[in-house]
Coordinates of C-alpha atoms (C1' of nucleotides) in Angstrom, one line a residue:
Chain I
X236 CA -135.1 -112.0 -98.0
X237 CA -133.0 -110.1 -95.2
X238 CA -130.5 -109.1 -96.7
X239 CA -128.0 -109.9 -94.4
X240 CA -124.7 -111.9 -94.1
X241 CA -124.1 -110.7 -90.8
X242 CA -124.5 -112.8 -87.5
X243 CA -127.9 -111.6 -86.4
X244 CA -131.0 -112.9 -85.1
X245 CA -133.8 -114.8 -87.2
X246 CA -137.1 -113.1 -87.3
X247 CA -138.2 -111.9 -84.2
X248 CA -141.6 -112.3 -83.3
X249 CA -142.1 -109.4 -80.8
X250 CA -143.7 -110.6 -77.9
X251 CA -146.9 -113.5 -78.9
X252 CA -146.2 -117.3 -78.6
X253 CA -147.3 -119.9 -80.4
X254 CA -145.7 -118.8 -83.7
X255 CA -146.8 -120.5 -86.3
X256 CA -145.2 -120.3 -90.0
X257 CA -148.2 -119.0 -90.9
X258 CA -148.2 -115.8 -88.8
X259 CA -145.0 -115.4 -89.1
X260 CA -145.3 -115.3 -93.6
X261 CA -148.0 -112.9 -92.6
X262 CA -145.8 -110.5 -90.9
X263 CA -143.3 -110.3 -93.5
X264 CA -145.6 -110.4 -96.5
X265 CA -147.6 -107.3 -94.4
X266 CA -144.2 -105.4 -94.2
X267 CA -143.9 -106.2 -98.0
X268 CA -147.0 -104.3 -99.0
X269 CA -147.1 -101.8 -96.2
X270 CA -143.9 -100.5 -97.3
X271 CA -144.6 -100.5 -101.1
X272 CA -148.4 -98.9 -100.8
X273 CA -148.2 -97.5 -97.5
X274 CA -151.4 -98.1 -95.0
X275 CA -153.9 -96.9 -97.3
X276 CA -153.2 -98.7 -100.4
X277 CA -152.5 -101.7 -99.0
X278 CA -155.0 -104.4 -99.4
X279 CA -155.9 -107.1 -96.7
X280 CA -156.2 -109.3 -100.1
X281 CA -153.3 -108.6 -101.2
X282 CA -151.2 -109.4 -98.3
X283 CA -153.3 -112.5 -97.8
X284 CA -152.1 -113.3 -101.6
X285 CA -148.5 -112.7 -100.8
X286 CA -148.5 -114.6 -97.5
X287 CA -150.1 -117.8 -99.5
X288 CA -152.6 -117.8 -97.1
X289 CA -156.1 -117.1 -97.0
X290 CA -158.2 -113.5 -96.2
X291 CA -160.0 -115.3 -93.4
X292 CA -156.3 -116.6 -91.4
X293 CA -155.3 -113.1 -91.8
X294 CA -158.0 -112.0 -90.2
X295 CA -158.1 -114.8 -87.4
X296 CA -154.9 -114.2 -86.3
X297 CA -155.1 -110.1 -86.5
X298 CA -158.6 -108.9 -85.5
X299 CA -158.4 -106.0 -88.4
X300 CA -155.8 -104.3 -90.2
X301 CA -154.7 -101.8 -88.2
X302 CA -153.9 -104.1 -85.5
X303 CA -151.9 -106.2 -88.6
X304 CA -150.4 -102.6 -89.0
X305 CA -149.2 -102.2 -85.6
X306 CA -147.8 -105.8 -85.1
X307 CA -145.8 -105.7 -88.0
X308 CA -144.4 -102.1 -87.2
X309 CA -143.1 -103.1 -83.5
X310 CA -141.6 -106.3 -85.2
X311 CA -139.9 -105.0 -87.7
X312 CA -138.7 -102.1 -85.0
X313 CA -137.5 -105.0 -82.5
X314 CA -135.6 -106.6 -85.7
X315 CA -134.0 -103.4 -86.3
X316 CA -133.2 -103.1 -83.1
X317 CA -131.5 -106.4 -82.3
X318 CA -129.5 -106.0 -85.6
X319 CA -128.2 -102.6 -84.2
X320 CA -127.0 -104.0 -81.0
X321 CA -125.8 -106.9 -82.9
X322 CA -123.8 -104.7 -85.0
X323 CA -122.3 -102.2 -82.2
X324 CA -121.1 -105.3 -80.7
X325 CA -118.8 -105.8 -83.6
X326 CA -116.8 -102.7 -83.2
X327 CA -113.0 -103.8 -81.8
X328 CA -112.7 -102.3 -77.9
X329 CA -109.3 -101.2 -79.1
X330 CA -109.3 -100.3 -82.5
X331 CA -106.2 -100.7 -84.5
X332 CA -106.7 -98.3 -87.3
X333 CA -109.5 -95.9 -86.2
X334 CA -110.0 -94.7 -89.8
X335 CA -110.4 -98.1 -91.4
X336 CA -112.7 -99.3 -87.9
X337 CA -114.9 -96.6 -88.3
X338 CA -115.4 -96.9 -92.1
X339 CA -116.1 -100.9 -91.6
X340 CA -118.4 -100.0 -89.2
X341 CA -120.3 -97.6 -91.3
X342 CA -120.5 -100.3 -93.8
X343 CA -122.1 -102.6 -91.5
X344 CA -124.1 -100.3 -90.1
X345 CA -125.5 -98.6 -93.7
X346 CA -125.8 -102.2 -95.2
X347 CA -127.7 -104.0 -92.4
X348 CA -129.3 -101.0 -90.9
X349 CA -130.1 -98.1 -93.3
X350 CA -129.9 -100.1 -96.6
X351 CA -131.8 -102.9 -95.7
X352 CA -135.5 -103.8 -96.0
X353 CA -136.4 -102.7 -92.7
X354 CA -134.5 -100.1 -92.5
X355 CA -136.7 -99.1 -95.9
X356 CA -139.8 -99.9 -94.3
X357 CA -139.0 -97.8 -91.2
X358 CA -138.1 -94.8 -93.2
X359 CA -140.9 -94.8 -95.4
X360 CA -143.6 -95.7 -92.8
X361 CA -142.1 -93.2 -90.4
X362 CA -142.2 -90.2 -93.3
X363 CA -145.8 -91.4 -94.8
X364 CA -147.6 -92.7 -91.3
X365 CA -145.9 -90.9 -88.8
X366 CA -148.3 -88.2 -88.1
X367 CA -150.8 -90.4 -88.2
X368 CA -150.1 -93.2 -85.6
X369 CA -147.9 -90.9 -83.6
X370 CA -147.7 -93.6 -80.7
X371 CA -146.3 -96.1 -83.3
X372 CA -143.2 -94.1 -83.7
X373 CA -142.5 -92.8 -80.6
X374 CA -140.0 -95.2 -79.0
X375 CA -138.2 -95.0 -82.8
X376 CA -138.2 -90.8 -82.9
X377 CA -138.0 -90.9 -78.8
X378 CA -134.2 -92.0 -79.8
X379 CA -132.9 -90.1 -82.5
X380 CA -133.4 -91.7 -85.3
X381 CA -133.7 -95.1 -84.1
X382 CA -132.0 -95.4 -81.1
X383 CA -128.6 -95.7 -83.3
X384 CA -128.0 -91.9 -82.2
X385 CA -127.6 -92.4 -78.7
X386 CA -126.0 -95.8 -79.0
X387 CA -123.7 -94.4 -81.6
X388 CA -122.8 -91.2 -78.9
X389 CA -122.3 -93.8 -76.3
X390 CA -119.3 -95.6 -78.8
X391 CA -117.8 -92.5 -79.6
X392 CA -118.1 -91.3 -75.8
X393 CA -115.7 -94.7 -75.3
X394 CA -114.0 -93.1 -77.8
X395 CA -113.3 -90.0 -76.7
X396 CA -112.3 -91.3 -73.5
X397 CA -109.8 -93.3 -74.8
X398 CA -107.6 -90.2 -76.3
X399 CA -108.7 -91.1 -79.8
X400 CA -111.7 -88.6 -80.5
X401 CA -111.9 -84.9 -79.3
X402 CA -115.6 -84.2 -79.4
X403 CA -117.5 -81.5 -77.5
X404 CA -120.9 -82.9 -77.6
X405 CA -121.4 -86.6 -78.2
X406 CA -125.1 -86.3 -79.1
X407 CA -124.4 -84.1 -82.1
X408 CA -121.5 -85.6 -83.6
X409 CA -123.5 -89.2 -83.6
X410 CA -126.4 -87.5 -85.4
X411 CA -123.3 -85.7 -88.0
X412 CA -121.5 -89.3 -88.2
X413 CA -125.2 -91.1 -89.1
X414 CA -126.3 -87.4 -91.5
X415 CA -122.5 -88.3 -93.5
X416 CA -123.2 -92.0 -93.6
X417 CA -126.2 -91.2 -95.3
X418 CA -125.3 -88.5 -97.3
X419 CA -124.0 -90.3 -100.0
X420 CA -126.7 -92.9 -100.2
X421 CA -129.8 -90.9 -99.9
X422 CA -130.3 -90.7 -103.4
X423 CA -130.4 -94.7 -103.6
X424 CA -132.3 -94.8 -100.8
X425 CA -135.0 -92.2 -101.4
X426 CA -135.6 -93.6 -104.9
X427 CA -135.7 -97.0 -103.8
X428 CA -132.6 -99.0 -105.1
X429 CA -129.9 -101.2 -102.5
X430 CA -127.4 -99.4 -103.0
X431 CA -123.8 -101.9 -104.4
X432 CA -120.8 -102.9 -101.8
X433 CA -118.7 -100.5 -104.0
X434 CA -121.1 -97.4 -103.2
X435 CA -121.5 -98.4 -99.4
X436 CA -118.1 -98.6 -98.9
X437 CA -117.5 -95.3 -100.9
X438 CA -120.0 -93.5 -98.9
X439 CA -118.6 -94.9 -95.9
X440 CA -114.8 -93.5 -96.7
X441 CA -116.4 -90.2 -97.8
X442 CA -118.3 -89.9 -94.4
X443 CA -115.2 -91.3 -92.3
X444 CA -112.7 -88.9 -94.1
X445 CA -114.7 -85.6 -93.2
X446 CA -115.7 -87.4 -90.0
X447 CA -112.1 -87.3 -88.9
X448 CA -111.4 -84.2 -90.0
X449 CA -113.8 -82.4 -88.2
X450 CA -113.3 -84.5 -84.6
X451 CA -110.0 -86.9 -84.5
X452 CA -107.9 -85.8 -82.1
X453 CA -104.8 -84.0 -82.6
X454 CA -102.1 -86.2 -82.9
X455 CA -100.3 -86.7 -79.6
Chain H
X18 CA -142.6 -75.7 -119.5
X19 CA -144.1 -72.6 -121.5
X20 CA -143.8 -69.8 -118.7
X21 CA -146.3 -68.0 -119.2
X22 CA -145.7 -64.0 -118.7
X23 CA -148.8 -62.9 -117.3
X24 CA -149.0 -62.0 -114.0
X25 CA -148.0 -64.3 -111.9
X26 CA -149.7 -65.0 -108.6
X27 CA -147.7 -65.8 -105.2
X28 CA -148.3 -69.6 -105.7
X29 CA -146.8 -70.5 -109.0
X30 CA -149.1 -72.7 -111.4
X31 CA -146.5 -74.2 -113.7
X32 CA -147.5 -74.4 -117.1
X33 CA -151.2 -73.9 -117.4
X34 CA -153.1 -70.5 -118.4
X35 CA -156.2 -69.4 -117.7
X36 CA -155.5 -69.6 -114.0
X37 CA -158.7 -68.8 -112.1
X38 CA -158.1 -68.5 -108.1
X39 CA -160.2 -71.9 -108.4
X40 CA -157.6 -73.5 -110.5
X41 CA -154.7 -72.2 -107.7
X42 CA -157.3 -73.5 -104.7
X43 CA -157.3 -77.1 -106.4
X44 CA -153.7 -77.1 -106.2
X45 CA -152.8 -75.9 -102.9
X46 CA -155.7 -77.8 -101.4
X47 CA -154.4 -81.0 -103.3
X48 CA -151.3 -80.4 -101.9
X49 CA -151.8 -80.6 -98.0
X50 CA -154.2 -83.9 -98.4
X51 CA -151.8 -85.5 -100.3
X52 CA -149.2 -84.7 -98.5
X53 CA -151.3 -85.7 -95.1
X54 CA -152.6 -88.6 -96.7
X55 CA -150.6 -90.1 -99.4
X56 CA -152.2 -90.7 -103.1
X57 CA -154.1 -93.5 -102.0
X58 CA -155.4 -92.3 -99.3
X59 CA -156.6 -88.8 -100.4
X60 CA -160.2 -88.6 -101.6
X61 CA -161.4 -85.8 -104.3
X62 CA -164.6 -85.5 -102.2
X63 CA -162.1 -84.1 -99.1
X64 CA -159.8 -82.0 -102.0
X65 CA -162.9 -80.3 -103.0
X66 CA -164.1 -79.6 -99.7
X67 CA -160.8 -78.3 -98.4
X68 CA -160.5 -76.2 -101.6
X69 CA -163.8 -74.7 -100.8
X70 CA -164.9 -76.3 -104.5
X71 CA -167.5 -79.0 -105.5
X72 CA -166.0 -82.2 -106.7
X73 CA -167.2 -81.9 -110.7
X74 CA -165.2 -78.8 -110.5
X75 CA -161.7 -81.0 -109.6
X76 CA -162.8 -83.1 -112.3
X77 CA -163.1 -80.2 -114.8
X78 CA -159.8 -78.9 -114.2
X79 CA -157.7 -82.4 -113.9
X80 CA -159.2 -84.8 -115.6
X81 CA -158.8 -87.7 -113.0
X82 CA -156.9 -88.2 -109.8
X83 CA -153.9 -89.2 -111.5
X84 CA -153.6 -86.1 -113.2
X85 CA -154.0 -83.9 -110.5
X86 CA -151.4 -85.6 -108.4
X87 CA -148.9 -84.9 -111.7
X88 CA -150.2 -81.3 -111.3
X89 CA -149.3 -81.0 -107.8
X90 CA -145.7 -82.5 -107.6
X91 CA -144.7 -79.9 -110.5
X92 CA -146.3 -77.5 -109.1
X93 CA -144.2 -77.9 -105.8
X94 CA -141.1 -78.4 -107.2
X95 CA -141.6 -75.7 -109.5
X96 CA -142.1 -73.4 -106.2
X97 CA -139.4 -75.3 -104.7
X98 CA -137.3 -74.9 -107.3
X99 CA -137.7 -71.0 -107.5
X100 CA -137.3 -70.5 -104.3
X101 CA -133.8 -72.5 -103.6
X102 CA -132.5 -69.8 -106.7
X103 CA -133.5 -67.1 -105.0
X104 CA -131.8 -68.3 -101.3
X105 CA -128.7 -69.2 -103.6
X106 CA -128.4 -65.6 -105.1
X107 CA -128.4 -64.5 -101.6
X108 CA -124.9 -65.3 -100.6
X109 CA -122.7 -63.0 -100.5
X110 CA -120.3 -62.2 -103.5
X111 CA -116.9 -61.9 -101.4
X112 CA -118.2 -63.3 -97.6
X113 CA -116.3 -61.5 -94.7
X114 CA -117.1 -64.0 -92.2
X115 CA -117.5 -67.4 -93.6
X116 CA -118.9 -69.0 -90.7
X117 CA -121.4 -66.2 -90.2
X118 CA -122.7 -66.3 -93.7
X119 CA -123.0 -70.1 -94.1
X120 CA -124.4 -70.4 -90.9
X121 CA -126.9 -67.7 -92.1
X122 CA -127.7 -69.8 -95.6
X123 CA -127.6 -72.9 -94.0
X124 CA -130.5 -71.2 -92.0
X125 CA -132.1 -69.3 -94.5
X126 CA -132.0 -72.5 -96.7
X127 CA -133.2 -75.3 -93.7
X128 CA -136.1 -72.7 -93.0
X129 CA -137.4 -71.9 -96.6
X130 CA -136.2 -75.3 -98.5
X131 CA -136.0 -77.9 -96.0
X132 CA -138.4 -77.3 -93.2
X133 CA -141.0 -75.5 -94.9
X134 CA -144.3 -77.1 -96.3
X135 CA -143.2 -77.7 -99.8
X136 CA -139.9 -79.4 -98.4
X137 CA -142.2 -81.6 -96.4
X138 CA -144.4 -82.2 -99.1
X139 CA -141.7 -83.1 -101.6
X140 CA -139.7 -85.3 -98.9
X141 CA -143.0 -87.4 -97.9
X142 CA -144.1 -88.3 -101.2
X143 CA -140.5 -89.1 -103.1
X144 CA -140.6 -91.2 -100.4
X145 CA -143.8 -92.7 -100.4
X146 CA -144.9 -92.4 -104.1
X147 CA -141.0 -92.0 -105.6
X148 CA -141.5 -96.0 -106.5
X149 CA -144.5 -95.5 -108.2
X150 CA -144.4 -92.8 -110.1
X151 CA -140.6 -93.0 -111.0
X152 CA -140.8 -90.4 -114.0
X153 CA -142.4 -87.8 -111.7
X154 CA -139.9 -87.5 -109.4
X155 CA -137.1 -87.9 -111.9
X156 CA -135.8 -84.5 -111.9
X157 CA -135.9 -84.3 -108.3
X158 CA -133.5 -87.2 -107.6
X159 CA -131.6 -86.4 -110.8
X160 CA -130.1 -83.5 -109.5
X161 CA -129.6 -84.8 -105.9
X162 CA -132.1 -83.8 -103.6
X163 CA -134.1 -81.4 -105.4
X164 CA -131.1 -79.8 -107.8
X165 CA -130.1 -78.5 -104.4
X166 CA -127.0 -80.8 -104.5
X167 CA -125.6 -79.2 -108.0
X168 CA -126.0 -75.9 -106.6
X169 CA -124.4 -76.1 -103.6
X170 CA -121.7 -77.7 -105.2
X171 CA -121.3 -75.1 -107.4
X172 CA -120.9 -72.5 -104.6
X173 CA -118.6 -74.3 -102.9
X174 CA -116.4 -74.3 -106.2
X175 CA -116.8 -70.7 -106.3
X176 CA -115.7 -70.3 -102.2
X177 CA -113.0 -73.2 -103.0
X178 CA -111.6 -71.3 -105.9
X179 CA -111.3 -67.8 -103.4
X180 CA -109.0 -70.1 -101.6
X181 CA -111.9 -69.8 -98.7
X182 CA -112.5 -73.4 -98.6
X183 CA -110.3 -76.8 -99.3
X184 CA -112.7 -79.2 -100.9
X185 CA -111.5 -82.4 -102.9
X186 CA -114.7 -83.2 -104.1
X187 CA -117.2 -80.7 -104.2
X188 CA -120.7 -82.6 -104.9
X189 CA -119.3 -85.1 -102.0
X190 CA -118.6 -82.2 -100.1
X191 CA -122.6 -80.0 -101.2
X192 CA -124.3 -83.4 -100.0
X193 CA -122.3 -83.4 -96.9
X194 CA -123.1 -80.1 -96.1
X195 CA -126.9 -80.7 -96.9
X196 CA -126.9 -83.7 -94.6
X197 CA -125.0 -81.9 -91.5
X198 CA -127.5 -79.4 -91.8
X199 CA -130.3 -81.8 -91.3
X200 CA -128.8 -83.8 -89.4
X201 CA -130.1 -82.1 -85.5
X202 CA -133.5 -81.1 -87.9
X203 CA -134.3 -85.1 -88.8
X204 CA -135.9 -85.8 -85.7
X205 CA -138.4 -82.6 -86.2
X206 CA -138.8 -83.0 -90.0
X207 CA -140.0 -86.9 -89.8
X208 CA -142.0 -86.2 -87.9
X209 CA -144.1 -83.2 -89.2
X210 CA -143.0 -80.6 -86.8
X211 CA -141.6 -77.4 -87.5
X212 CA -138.6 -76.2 -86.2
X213 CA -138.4 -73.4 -83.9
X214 CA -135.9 -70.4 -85.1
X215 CA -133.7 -71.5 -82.5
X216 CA -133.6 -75.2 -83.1
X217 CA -133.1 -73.9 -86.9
X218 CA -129.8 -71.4 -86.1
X219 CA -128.4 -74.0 -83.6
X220 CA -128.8 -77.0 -86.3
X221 CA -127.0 -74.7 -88.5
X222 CA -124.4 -73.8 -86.0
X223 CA -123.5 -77.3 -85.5
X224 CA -123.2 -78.0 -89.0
X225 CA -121.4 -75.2 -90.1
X226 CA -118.9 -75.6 -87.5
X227 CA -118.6 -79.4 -88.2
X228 CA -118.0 -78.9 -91.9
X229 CA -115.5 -75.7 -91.7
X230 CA -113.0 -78.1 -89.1
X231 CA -113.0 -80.5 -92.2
X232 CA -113.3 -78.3 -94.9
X233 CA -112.0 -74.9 -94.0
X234 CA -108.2 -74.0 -95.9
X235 CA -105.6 -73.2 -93.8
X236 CA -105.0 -70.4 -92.5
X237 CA -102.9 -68.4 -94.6
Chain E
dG214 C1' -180.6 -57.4 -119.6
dA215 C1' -179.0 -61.4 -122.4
dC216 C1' -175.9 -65.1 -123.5
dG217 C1' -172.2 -68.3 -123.0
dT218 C1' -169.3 -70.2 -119.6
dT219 C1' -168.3 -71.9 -115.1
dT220 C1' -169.8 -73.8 -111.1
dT221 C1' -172.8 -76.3 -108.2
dA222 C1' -175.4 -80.0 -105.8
dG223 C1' -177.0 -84.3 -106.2
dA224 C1' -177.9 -88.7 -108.1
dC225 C1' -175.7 -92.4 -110.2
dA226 C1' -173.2 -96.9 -111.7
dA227 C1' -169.0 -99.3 -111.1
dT228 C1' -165.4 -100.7 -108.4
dG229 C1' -162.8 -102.3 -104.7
dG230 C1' -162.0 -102.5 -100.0
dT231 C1' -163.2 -104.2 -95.0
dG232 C1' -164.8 -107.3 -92.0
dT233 C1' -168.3 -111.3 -91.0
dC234 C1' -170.2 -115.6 -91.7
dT235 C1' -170.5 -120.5 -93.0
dA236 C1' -169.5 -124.9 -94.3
dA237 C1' -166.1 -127.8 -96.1
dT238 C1' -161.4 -129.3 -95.7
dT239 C1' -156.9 -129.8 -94.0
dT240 C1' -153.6 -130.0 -90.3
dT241 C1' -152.3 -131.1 -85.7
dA242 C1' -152.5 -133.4 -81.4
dC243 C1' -153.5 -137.2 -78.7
Chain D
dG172 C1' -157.7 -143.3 -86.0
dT173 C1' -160.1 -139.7 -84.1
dA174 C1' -161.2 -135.4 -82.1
dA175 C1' -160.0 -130.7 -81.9
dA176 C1' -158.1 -126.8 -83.9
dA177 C1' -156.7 -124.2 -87.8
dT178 C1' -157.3 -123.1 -92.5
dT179 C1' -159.7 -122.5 -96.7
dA180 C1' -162.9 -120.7 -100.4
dG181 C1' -166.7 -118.3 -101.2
dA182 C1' -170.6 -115.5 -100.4
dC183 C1' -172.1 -111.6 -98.1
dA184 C1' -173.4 -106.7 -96.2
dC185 C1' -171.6 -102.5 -95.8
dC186 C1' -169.1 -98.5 -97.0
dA187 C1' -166.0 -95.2 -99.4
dT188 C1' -164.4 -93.7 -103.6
dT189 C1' -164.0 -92.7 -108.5
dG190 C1' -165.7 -90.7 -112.3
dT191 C1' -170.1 -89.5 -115.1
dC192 C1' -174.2 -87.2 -115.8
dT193 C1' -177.9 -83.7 -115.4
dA194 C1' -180.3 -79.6 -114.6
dA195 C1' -180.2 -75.6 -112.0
dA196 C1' -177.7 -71.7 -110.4
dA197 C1' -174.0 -68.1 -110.5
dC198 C1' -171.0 -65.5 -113.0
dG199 C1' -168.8 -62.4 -116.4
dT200 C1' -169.0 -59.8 -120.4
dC201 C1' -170.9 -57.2 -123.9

DNA sequence: GACGTTTTAGACAATGGTGTCTAATTTTAC
DNA sequence: GTAAAATTAGACACCATTGTCTAAAACGTC
């Protein structure tokens, strides 16, 4: 259902206890339709339907559906987020090969970040119900796109440090290193499609290359 | 697809005739809810009233919803379309200062393409109604995002061949370029703002400068 | 001014959604 | 095993929306 072969957290909850399986199916079948109808077009029924439960528990446990809405937006926002930290962990403290590092990296990061359901749902809910629920959003637009952008600046702030990247302003070249990652898959993306290993790692290499060019240091 | 050759008004109609200022008030009204609201959530009754029109007369020019939805997307990417030529024809034949002048597209292009109403328009509902109405959109991704992609590629062939630029791939290297350039606007476009003239030129800055360290030839 | 067309307001049925309620049934906890 | 809690199906009122229909009004053109 996630998507993901990498070490990462099961579903976060958010914040409530007493987690049933129940509230839990709701959550991810509300995600589901949210993201494929948006808040409008998406039926209490039918997530009900998709959760295998009945109208009445989805209302019992979320008074009405924007409160449903809400709940599953900051979950799926503290998933994301707990996969993002998960995944800047990964990157070696003393790379090797910074070309190859970096290109892993954007894998990982495109595949279980950008690629993946939630990063989907974020996208799509951001662009379509952004303006209305501005609150919602905030904490993910607050960030850059996500809080990746100033994580990401922080990693290639280490980076710099260490002699390896000669970069002016941090903040900008995280938002050009994410832009490149995605340039190559927006077209999956927009449409709709997971995008294959082969054309993750391609976009990766494409984004790395130019990456480099523009801010790897001159060779000592 | 028949363009017709009378007069054409400022907001281009596609492929109907007999275009009363009605007809033109339906579509440009249409527009903005849907783009506010998504298709499901839009309501003729709110169309009408924004298009200063009673609701039978939505239903005489579009026969349903559905239709005037159609109506709406071609109409905007027909506008869209039209314009992105005419910023295209606008750079210059033999550019003295590269930077400058791409700077200056990638300005003139972010403002009139990317940041502008249609842009927004076009970016919100690929993304919200892309899944569902796949042969709508079809053109739009076809060509990258919104035939943009080809063209740009195309200059950059042109620029490449003037031994201006050094580009291995040049539709790798027009969606790179499109995504540095939004890369400092994402933050403003998803969420609905528009960019200040500043923001715009300092975006482009950034991007320009980015791309010409990976992308500029060597100096002769 | 007369005639055909377009537009209008309003009523209208049909549909589908939200949120509430109830009473029966299942699940869980003790 | 029993009591409490959670879940279920179904009916329900209420409301918004779509799309149709009508008869009156406005419009344009000759």
């Amino acid at each position: 259902m996630k998507s993901s072969n990498e070490p990462v957290p099961k579903t976060s909850v958010h914040s409530q206890r007493g987690q049933c399986a129940k509230r839990i199916s709701i959550l991810e079948a509300a995600a589901e339709v949210f993201c494929r109808q948006g808040f409008a077009g998406a039926s209490i029924d039918e997530i009900a339907a998709e959760a295998c439960v009945s109208r009445q528990t989805v209302y019992n446990h979320y008074r009405e559906k924007e409160n449903l809405f809400t709940a599953v937006v900051e979950d799926v926002m503290d998933r994301a987020n707990a996969m993002l930290f998960s995944i800047l962990s990964t990157f070696p403290e003393n790379p090797d090969n910074l070309e190859d590092d970096l290109a892993a990296f954007a894998v990982r990061l495109s595949r279980n970040c950008i690629c993946n359901q939630d990063g989907k749902f974020l996208r799509r809910l951001v662009q379509s119900e952004g303006e209305r629920y501005p609150h919602l959003f905030e904490s993910w637009r607050r960030h850059g796109p996500g809080k990746i952008g100033t994580a990401l600046a922080a990693l290639f702030a280490r980076l710099a440090h260490k002699g390896l990247l000669k970069i002016d302003d941090f903040d900008v070249a995280a938002r050009q290193f994410l832009a490149l990652v995605n340039a190559d898959l927006q077209m999956s993306t927009l449409f709709g499609a997971t995008p294959s290993e082969e054309e993750l790692e391609s976009a990766a290499r494409n984004a790395v290359r130019t990456f480099l060019r523009a801010y790897a240091a001159p060779a000592a």
